[in-house]
PDB file of C-alpha atoms in Angstrom:
ATOM      1  CA  MET A   1     102.340  76.717 103.811  1.00 72.00           C
ATOM      2  CA  ASP A   2     101.760  73.892 106.274  1.00 81.00           C
ATOM      3  CA  LYS A   3     101.079  70.685 104.331  1.00 86.00           C
ATOM      4  CA  LYS A   4      97.890  69.911 106.267  1.00 88.00           C
ATOM      5  CA  ILE A   5      96.422  73.354 105.582  1.00 90.00           C
ATOM      6  CA  GLN A   6      97.598  73.274 101.967  1.00 90.00           C
ATOM      7  CA  LYS A   7      95.871  69.912 101.483  1.00 91.00           C
ATOM      8  CA  PHE A   8      92.675  71.297 103.054  1.00 92.00           C
ATOM      9  CA  PHE A   9      92.772  74.363 100.785  1.00 93.00           C
ATOM     10  CA  THR A  10      93.346  72.220  97.701  1.00 93.00           C
ATOM     11  CA  LYS A  11      90.501  69.857  98.616  1.00 93.00           C
ATOM     12  CA  HIS A  12      88.047  72.749  98.964  1.00 94.00           C
ATOM     13  CA  HIS A  13      89.443  74.805  96.061  1.00 94.00           C
ATOM     14  CA  ILE A  14      90.487  77.701  98.301  1.00 93.00           C
ATOM     15  CA  THR A  15      93.124  80.273  97.446  1.00 91.00           C
ATOM     16  CA  GLU A  16      94.217  83.031  99.798  1.00 91.00           C
ATOM     17  CA  THR A  17      92.974  85.764  97.464  1.00 90.00           C
ATOM     18  CA  ASP A  18      89.474  84.201  97.470  1.00 92.00           C
ATOM     19  CA  ILE A  19      89.055  84.663 101.235  1.00 94.00           C
ATOM     20  CA  LYS A  20      87.005  87.649 102.441  1.00 94.00           C
ATOM     21  CA  TYR A  21      87.211  86.945 106.158  1.00 93.00           C
ATOM     22  CA  ILE A  22      87.734  84.131 108.638  1.00 94.00           C
ATOM     23  CA  ILE A  23      85.637  83.942 111.807  1.00 94.00           C
ATOM     24  CA  ARG A  24      85.198  81.597 114.755  1.00 93.00           C
ATOM     25  CA  ARG A  25      81.631  80.391 115.236  1.00 92.00           C
ATOM     26  CA  ASP A  26      80.209  77.516 117.307  1.00 92.00           C
ATOM     27  CA  GLY A  27      83.667  76.111 117.958  1.00 92.00           C
ATOM     28  CA  LYS A  28      84.608  76.050 114.286  1.00 94.00           C
ATOM     29  CA  THR A  29      86.697  78.253 112.015  1.00 95.00           C
ATOM     30  CA  CYS A  30      84.560  79.526 109.136  1.00 95.00           C
ATOM     31  CA  ILE A  31      86.376  80.586 105.968  1.00 95.00           C
ATOM     32  CA  CYS A  32      84.126  82.922 103.968  1.00 95.00           C
ATOM     33  CA  LEU A  33      84.907  83.122 100.258  1.00 94.00           C
ATOM     34  CA  ASP A  34      84.184  85.521  97.405  1.00 92.00           C
ATOM     35  CA  ASP A  35      81.965  82.956  95.665  1.00 92.00           C
ATOM     36  CA  GLY A  36      79.622  82.816  98.670  1.00 93.00           C
ATOM     37  CA  ARG A  37      80.859  79.530 100.101  1.00 94.00           C
ATOM     38  CA  ILE A  38      81.615  79.118 103.798  1.00 95.00           C
ATOM     39  CA  VAL A  39      84.094  76.328 104.459  1.00 95.00           C
ATOM     40  CA  GLU A  40      84.291  75.114 108.055  1.00 95.00           C
ATOM     41  CA  THR A  41      87.201  73.484 109.858  1.00 94.00           C
ATOM     42  CA  TYR A  42      88.288  72.737 113.415  1.00 93.00           C
ATOM     43  CA  THR A  43      91.755  74.135 112.705  1.00 92.00           C
ATOM     44  CA  PRO A  44      92.251  77.235 114.912  1.00 92.00           C
ATOM     45  CA  LEU A  45      91.903  80.590 113.169  1.00 91.00           C
ATOM     46  CA  LYS A  46      95.339  81.693 114.371  1.00 88.00           C
ATOM     47  CA  THR A  47      96.946  78.605 112.849  1.00 90.00           C
ATOM     48  CA  ILE A  48      95.432  79.390 109.450  1.00 91.00           C
ATOM     49  CA  ILE A  49      96.317  83.092 109.574  1.00 86.00           C
ATOM     50  CA  THR A  50      99.917  82.272 110.460  1.00 85.00           C
ATOM     51  CA  GLU A  51     100.225  80.415 107.157  1.00 86.00           C
ATOM     52  CA  MET A  52      98.882  83.332 105.108  1.00 83.00           C
ATOM     53  CA  THR A  53     100.831  86.193 103.527  1.00 78.00           C
ATOM     54  CA  PRO A  54     102.005  88.491 106.357  1.00 64.00           C
ATOM     55  CA  ASP A  55      99.527  91.305 107.053  1.00 65.00           C
ATOM     56  CA  HIS A  56      97.080  90.219 104.358  1.00 77.00           C
ATOM     57  CA  PHE A  57      94.601  89.634 107.186  1.00 83.00           C
ATOM     58  CA  ILE A  58      93.815  91.957 110.087  1.00 81.00           C
ATOM     59  CA  ASN A  59      92.635  90.544 113.420  1.00 80.00           C
ATOM     60  CA  VAL A  60      90.089  93.236 114.264  1.00 79.00           C
ATOM     61  CA  ASN A  61      88.641  91.359 117.225  1.00 83.00           C
ATOM     62  CA  LYS A  62      88.825  87.992 118.940  1.00 86.00           C
ATOM     63  CA  GLY A  63      87.904  85.321 116.420  1.00 90.00           C
ATOM     64  CA  ILE A  64      87.608  87.745 113.484  1.00 91.00           C
ATOM     65  CA  ALA A  65      90.235  88.169 110.751  1.00 90.00           C
ATOM     66  CA  LEU A  66      89.484  90.317 107.705  1.00 89.00           C
ATOM     67  CA  ALA A  67      91.266  90.412 104.352  1.00 87.00           C
ATOM     68  CA  SER A  68      92.713  93.930 104.230  1.00 80.00           C
ATOM     69  CA  ASP A  69      92.081  94.318 100.492  1.00 79.00           C
ATOM     70  CA  LYS A  70      88.370  93.564 100.968  1.00 84.00           C
ATOM     71  CA  ILE A  71      87.690  96.214 103.624  1.00 81.00           C
ATOM     72  CA  ALA A  72      85.673  99.063 102.121  1.00 76.00           C
ATOM     73  CA  SER A  73      85.924 101.521 105.022  1.00 72.00           C
ATOM     74  CA  ILE A  74      86.324 101.883 108.769  1.00 69.00           C
ATOM     75  CA  HIS A  75      83.481 103.726 110.497  1.00 65.00           C
ATOM     76  CA  ASP A  76      84.227 104.429 114.152  1.00 59.00           C
ATOM     77  CA  ASP A  77      84.844 100.874 115.449  1.00 68.00           C
ATOM     78  CA  GLN A  78      83.011  99.184 112.560  1.00 75.00           C
ATOM     79  CA  TYR A  79      84.905  97.561 109.692  1.00 80.00           C
ATOM     80  CA  MET A  80      82.716  97.687 106.580  1.00 80.00           C
ATOM     81  CA  MET A  81      83.414  94.998 103.991  1.00 86.00           C
ATOM     82  CA  GLN A  82      82.996  95.273 100.240  1.00 84.00           C
ATOM     83  CA  ASP A  83      80.235  92.646 100.355  1.00 87.00           C
ATOM     84  CA  GLY A  84      78.155  94.803 102.729  1.00 85.00           C
ATOM     85  CA  ASN A  85      78.896  92.917 105.944  1.00 89.00           C
ATOM     86  CA  HIS A  86      80.465  94.726 108.875  1.00 86.00           C
ATOM     87  CA  PHE A  87      82.419  93.674 111.946  1.00 87.00           C
ATOM     88  CA  LYS A  88      83.059  95.395 115.256  1.00 82.00           C
ATOM     89  CA  GLY A  89      86.688  96.179 116.043  1.00 76.00           C
ATOM     90  CA  ARG A  90      88.421  95.907 119.417  1.00 66.00           C
ATOM     91  CA  ALA A  91      88.407  99.556 120.375  1.00 55.00           C
ATOM     92  CA  ARG A  92      85.806 102.262 120.197  1.00 48.00           C
ATOM     93  CA  MET A  93      86.966 105.736 119.220  1.00 46.00           C
ATOM     94  CA  PRO A  94      85.855 108.270 121.851  1.00 46.00           C
ATOM     95  CA  MET A  95      83.026 110.474 120.574  1.00 44.00           C
ATOM     96  CA  LEU A  96      84.817 113.702 121.531  1.00 40.00           C
ATOM     97  CA  TYR A  97      87.810 112.607 119.495  1.00 44.00           C
ATOM     98  CA  ARG A  98      85.590 111.681 116.559  1.00 45.00           C
ATOM     99  CA  PHE A  99      83.848 115.061 116.582  1.00 43.00           C
ATOM    100  CA  GLU A 100      87.215 116.801 116.767  1.00 45.00           C
ATOM    101  CA  GLN A 101      88.299 114.891 113.673  1.00 41.00           C
ATOM    102  CA  GLU A 102      85.132 115.922 111.846  1.00 42.00           C
ATOM    103  CA  ARG A 103      85.659 119.546 112.845  1.00 45.00           C
ATOM    104  CA  ARG A 104      89.212 119.496 111.554  1.00 43.00           C
ATOM    105  CA  PHE A 105      88.302 117.774 108.317  1.00 39.00           C
ATOM    106  CA  ASN A 106      85.413 120.109 107.516  1.00 42.00           C
ATOM    107  CA  SER A 107      87.299 123.259 108.461  1.00 41.00           C
ATOM    108  CA  THR A 108      88.315 125.486 105.563  1.00 36.00           C
ATOM    109  CA  GLU A 109      91.305 126.733 107.530  1.00 36.00           C
ATOM    110  CA  MET A 110      94.724 125.176 107.176  1.00 33.00           C
ATOM    111  CA  VAL A 111      95.298 123.115 110.310  1.00 40.00           C
ATOM    112  CA  ASN A 112      98.820 123.577 111.614  1.00 44.00           C
ATOM    113  CA  GLY A 113     100.755 120.497 112.659  1.00 41.00           C
ATOM    114  CA  SER A 114     100.749 119.736 116.359  1.00 55.00           C
ATOM    115  CA  SER A 115     103.756 121.499 117.862  1.00 62.00           C
ATOM    116  CA  ASP A 116     103.839 118.972 120.701  1.00 67.00           C
ATOM    117  CA  LEU A 117     104.026 116.114 118.223  1.00 67.00           C
ATOM    118  CA  ILE A 118     106.727 117.797 116.145  1.00 68.00           C
ATOM    119  CA  ASN A 119     108.760 118.567 119.264  1.00 75.00           C
ATOM    120  CA  ALA A 120     108.407 115.001 120.528  1.00 81.00           C
ATOM    121  CA  PHE A 121     109.902 113.542 117.355  1.00 87.00           C
ATOM    122  CA  SER A 122     112.324 116.342 116.472  1.00 86.00           C
ATOM    123  CA  VAL A 123     115.220 114.219 117.766  1.00 89.00           C
ATOM    124  CA  LEU A 124     114.614 112.015 114.708  1.00 91.00           C
ATOM    125  CA  ASP A 125     114.955 114.868 112.197  1.00 91.00           C
ATOM    126  CA  ARG A 126     118.333 113.652 110.943  1.00 92.00           C
ATOM    127  CA  MET A 127     117.894 109.944 111.542  1.00 93.00           C
ATOM    128  CA  PRO A 128     118.922 108.163 108.296  1.00 93.00           C
ATOM    129  CA  ILE A 129     115.762 106.026 108.340  1.00 93.00           C
ATOM    130  CA  PRO A 130     112.588 107.536 106.810  1.00 93.00           C
ATOM    131  CA  PHE A 131     110.056 108.179 109.575  1.00 94.00           C
ATOM    132  CA  CYS A 132     106.713 109.952 109.719  1.00 91.00           C
ATOM    133  CA  VAL A 133     103.635 110.351 111.910  1.00 91.00           C
ATOM    134  CA  ILE A 134     100.241 110.449 110.232  1.00 89.00           C
ATOM    135  CA  GLU A 135      96.811 111.384 111.548  1.00 87.00           C
ATOM    136  CA  LEU A 136      93.578 109.788 110.367  1.00 81.00           C
ATOM    137  CA  LEU A 137      90.995 112.054 108.752  1.00 78.00           C
ATOM    138  CA  TYR A 138      87.255 111.429 108.842  1.00 68.00           C
ATOM    139  CA  ASP A 139      84.261 112.732 106.950  1.00 60.00           C
ATOM    140  CA  ASN A 140      81.130 114.027 108.692  1.00 55.00           C
ATOM    141  CA  THR A 141      79.721 110.497 109.009  1.00 54.00           C
ATOM    142  CA  GLY A 142      82.765 109.198 110.866  1.00 56.00           C
ATOM    143  CA  ASN A 143      84.291 107.230 107.976  1.00 59.00           C
ATOM    144  CA  SER A 144      88.082 107.239 107.752  1.00 59.00           C
ATOM    145  CA  ILE A 145      88.808 108.585 104.284  1.00 69.00           C
ATOM    146  CA  ASP A 146      92.387 109.847 104.310  1.00 78.00           C
ATOM    147  CA  PHE A 147      95.378 110.572 106.506  1.00 84.00           C
ATOM    148  CA  ARG A 148      97.510 113.667 106.962  1.00 86.00           C
ATOM    149  CA  PHE A 149     101.262 113.893 107.506  1.00 88.00           C
ATOM    150  CA  ARG A 150     101.909 115.494 110.922  1.00 89.00           C
ATOM    151  CA  TYR A 151     105.635 114.820 111.152  1.00 90.00           C
ATOM    152  CA  ALA A 152     108.277 113.766 108.629  1.00 91.00           C
ATOM    153  CA  ASN A 153     112.030 113.632 109.103  1.00 92.00           C
ATOM    154  CA  GLU A 154     114.575 114.549 106.434  1.00 93.00           C
ATOM    155  CA  ALA A 155     115.004 110.958 105.256  1.00 93.00           C
ATOM    156  CA  MET A 156     111.230 110.716 104.753  1.00 91.00           C
ATOM    157  CA  THR A 157     111.160 113.791 102.537  1.00 90.00           C
ATOM    158  CA  ASP A 158     114.058 112.342 100.532  1.00 90.00           C
ATOM    159  CA  LEU A 159     112.190 109.047 100.129  1.00 87.00           C
ATOM    160  CA  GLN A 160     109.087 110.836  98.839  1.00 84.00           C
ATOM    161  CA  SER A 161     111.132 113.347  96.781  1.00 87.00           C
ATOM    162  CA  LEU A 162     109.136 116.147  98.399  1.00 88.00           C
ATOM    163  CA  SER A 163     110.035 118.995 100.728  1.00 88.00           C
ATOM    164  CA  ARG A 164     108.827 118.990 104.326  1.00 85.00           C
ATOM    165  CA  GLU A 165     106.564 121.918 103.477  1.00 85.00           C
ATOM    166  CA  GLN A 166     104.951 119.847 100.717  1.00 87.00           C
ATOM    167  CA  LEU A 167     104.332 116.915 103.080  1.00 86.00           C
ATOM    168  CA  LEU A 168     103.337 118.384 106.430  1.00 86.00           C
ATOM    169  CA  ASN A 169      99.602 118.944 106.950  1.00 83.00           C
ATOM    170  CA  GLU A 170      98.849 117.566 103.488  1.00 83.00           C
ATOM    171  CA  SER A 171      96.645 114.536 102.981  1.00 81.00           C
ATOM    172  CA  PHE A 172      98.135 111.433 101.393  1.00 82.00           C
ATOM    173  CA  TYR A 173      95.497 111.169  98.670  1.00 80.00           C
ATOM    174  CA  ASN A 174      95.871 114.832  97.838  1.00 81.00           C
ATOM    175  CA  ILE A 175      99.571 114.283  97.149  1.00 80.00           C
ATOM    176  CA  PHE A 176      99.144 110.842  95.590  1.00 76.00           C
ATOM    177  CA  ARG A 177      95.759 111.049  93.878  1.00 70.00           C
ATOM    178  CA  ASN A 178      95.922 107.473  92.589  1.00 69.00           C
ATOM    179  CA  GLY A 179      97.271 106.035  95.844  1.00 68.00           C
ATOM    180  CA  ASP A 180      96.171 102.542  96.842  1.00 70.00           C
ATOM    181  CA  ARG A 181      93.390 102.551  99.482  1.00 71.00           C
ATOM    182  CA  LYS A 182      94.924  99.526 101.220  1.00 71.00           C
ATOM    183  CA  TRP A 183      97.401 101.865 102.924  1.00 71.00           C
ATOM    184  CA  LEU A 184      94.507 103.634 104.641  1.00 75.00           C
ATOM    185  CA  VAL A 185      93.127 100.360 105.999  1.00 78.00           C
ATOM    186  CA  ALA A 186      96.478  99.239 107.418  1.00 78.00           C
ATOM    187  CA  TYR A 187      97.288 102.573 109.060  1.00 83.00           C
ATOM    188  CA  ALA A 188      93.741 103.034 110.360  1.00 82.00           C
ATOM    189  CA  ASP A 189      93.881  99.670 112.117  1.00 81.00           C
ATOM    190  CA  VAL A 190      97.010 100.722 114.037  1.00 85.00           C
ATOM    191  CA  ALA A 191      95.800 104.281 114.712  1.00 84.00           C
ATOM    192  CA  LEU A 192      92.473 103.079 116.140  1.00 79.00           C
ATOM    193  CA  ASN A 193      93.351  99.772 117.794  1.00 78.00           C
ATOM    194  CA  GLY A 194      96.936 100.384 118.885  1.00 81.00           C
ATOM    195  CA  GLY A 195      99.639  97.758 118.903  1.00 80.00           C
ATOM    196  CA  SER A 196     102.235  97.527 116.171  1.00 84.00           C
ATOM    197  CA  ARG A 197     102.461  96.036 112.712  1.00 85.00           C
ATOM    198  CA  ILE A 198     105.192  95.178 110.251  1.00 85.00           C
ATOM    199  CA  PHE A 199     104.329  94.709 106.628  1.00 80.00           C
ATOM    200  CA  ARG A 200     106.061  94.542 103.300  1.00 79.00           C
ATOM    201  CA  ASP A 201     104.638  96.010 100.153  1.00 76.00           C
ATOM    202  CA  TYR A 202     105.448  97.667  96.870  1.00 75.00           C
ATOM    203  CA  SER A 203     104.665 101.371  96.746  1.00 74.00           C
ATOM    204  CA  PRO A 204     103.869 102.442  93.175  1.00 72.00           C
ATOM    205  CA  GLU A 205     103.770 106.059  94.367  1.00 66.00           C
ATOM    206  CA  ILE A 206     107.556 106.014  94.793  1.00 70.00           C
ATOM    207  CA  ASN A 207     108.332 102.832  92.821  1.00 75.00           C
ATOM    208  CA  LYS A 208     110.003 101.044  95.741  1.00 76.00           C
ATOM    209  CA  GLU A 209     109.602  97.817  97.712  1.00 82.00           C
ATOM    210  CA  LEU A 210     109.300  98.736 101.397  1.00 82.00           C
ATOM    211  CA  MET A 211     109.297  97.179 104.848  1.00 87.00           C
ATOM    212  CA  ILE A 212     107.049  99.378 106.994  1.00 89.00           C
ATOM    213  CA  TYR A 213     107.129  99.331 110.801  1.00 92.00           C
ATOM    214  CA  CYS A 214     104.075 100.951 112.404  1.00 91.00           C
ATOM    215  CA  TYR A 215     102.900 101.691 115.932  1.00 91.00           C
ATOM    216  CA  GLN A 216     100.400 103.980 117.667  1.00 90.00           C
ATOM    217  CA  PRO A 217     102.111 106.944 119.416  1.00 87.00           C
ATOM    218  CA  SER A 218      98.730 108.412 120.377  1.00 83.00           C
ATOM    219  CA  GLU A 219      95.099 107.561 119.663  1.00 79.00           C
ATOM    220  CA  GLY A 220      94.209 108.410 116.081  1.00 81.00           C
ATOM    221  CA  TYR A 221      97.853 108.559 114.980  1.00 87.00           C
ATOM    222  CA  CYS A 222     100.151 106.054 113.312  1.00 90.00           C
ATOM    223  CA  ALA A 223     103.950 106.364 113.367  1.00 93.00           C
ATOM    224  CA  CYS A 224     105.829 104.658 110.543  1.00 92.00           C
ATOM    225  CA  ALA A 225     109.450 103.817 109.806  1.00 93.00           C
ATOM    226  CA  PHE A 226     110.312 102.760 106.253  1.00 90.00           C
ATOM    227  CA  LEU A 227     113.125 100.498 105.146  1.00 89.00           C
ATOM    228  CA  GLU A 228     113.771  99.945 101.464  1.00 81.00           C
ATOM    229  CA  GLU A 229     114.049  96.312 100.472  1.00 71.00           C
ATOM    230  CA  PRO A 230     117.451  95.663  98.858  1.00 64.00           C
ATOM    231  CA  GLU A 231     117.324  94.754  95.208  1.00 60.00           C
ATOM    232  CA  ASP A 232     118.235  91.201  94.274  1.00 54.00           C
ATOM    233  CA  PRO A 233     121.830  91.108  93.085  1.00 52.00           C
ATOM    234  CA  ALA A 234     122.273  90.565  89.386  1.00 49.00           C
ATOM    235  CA  PRO A 235     123.359  86.998  88.573  1.00 51.00           C
ATOM    236  CA  SER A 236     127.083  86.774  88.032  1.00 51.00           C
ATOM    237  CA  SER A 237     128.307  85.373  84.763  1.00 50.00           C
ATOM    238  CA  GLN A 238     130.953  82.730  84.922  1.00 51.00           C
ATOM    239  CA  SER A 239     133.461  82.377  82.157  1.00 41.00           C
TER     240      SER A 239
END
């Protein structure tokens, strides 16, 4: 961490995990903490975020960065925080798309994967890098609550130790019932707001450290490529 920022954090007893969100207000950067304090500085928000753990914070709009592990849900373009506050994201999901999501989620019929989507990515079927496309699922109030696998190549099924039939059209939290909700927040941000993200995290579901590369192939979808982090080599013993 930059020495100037580290000194500022130490002076005000701030740790990264204590931060709920960082916002720009009246020309200042306001760091909002779990204990209710708001610490102000003239240091640009982007400068502070750059010094944080990669992808711990999500820039949902100009001058607004939210801690991903403190987001409770995403409702349309509103990011609801665990403390009850909410922030407007960059993009607004079209109402027709939202209603289509609700219809699909509430339907009792099995929804077949999009043939167009499968055909578009079929050239990656035998690519040796795990790759999938997921679709956000919403409840009847518009809250993103899960995501469904719409495409998975052979390497992805090997990574998850599941067949393609077991993955496709199944929801993540139906397969992994104790899955971490932070995955939903990260993927939802890309699926709704576009752009791309790269983040590193440990997946307890498959017991692996992963580098995950995400982008938005179409509104409401997130495409992901997974690279396993190499294990640290065992220390060599010298005689």
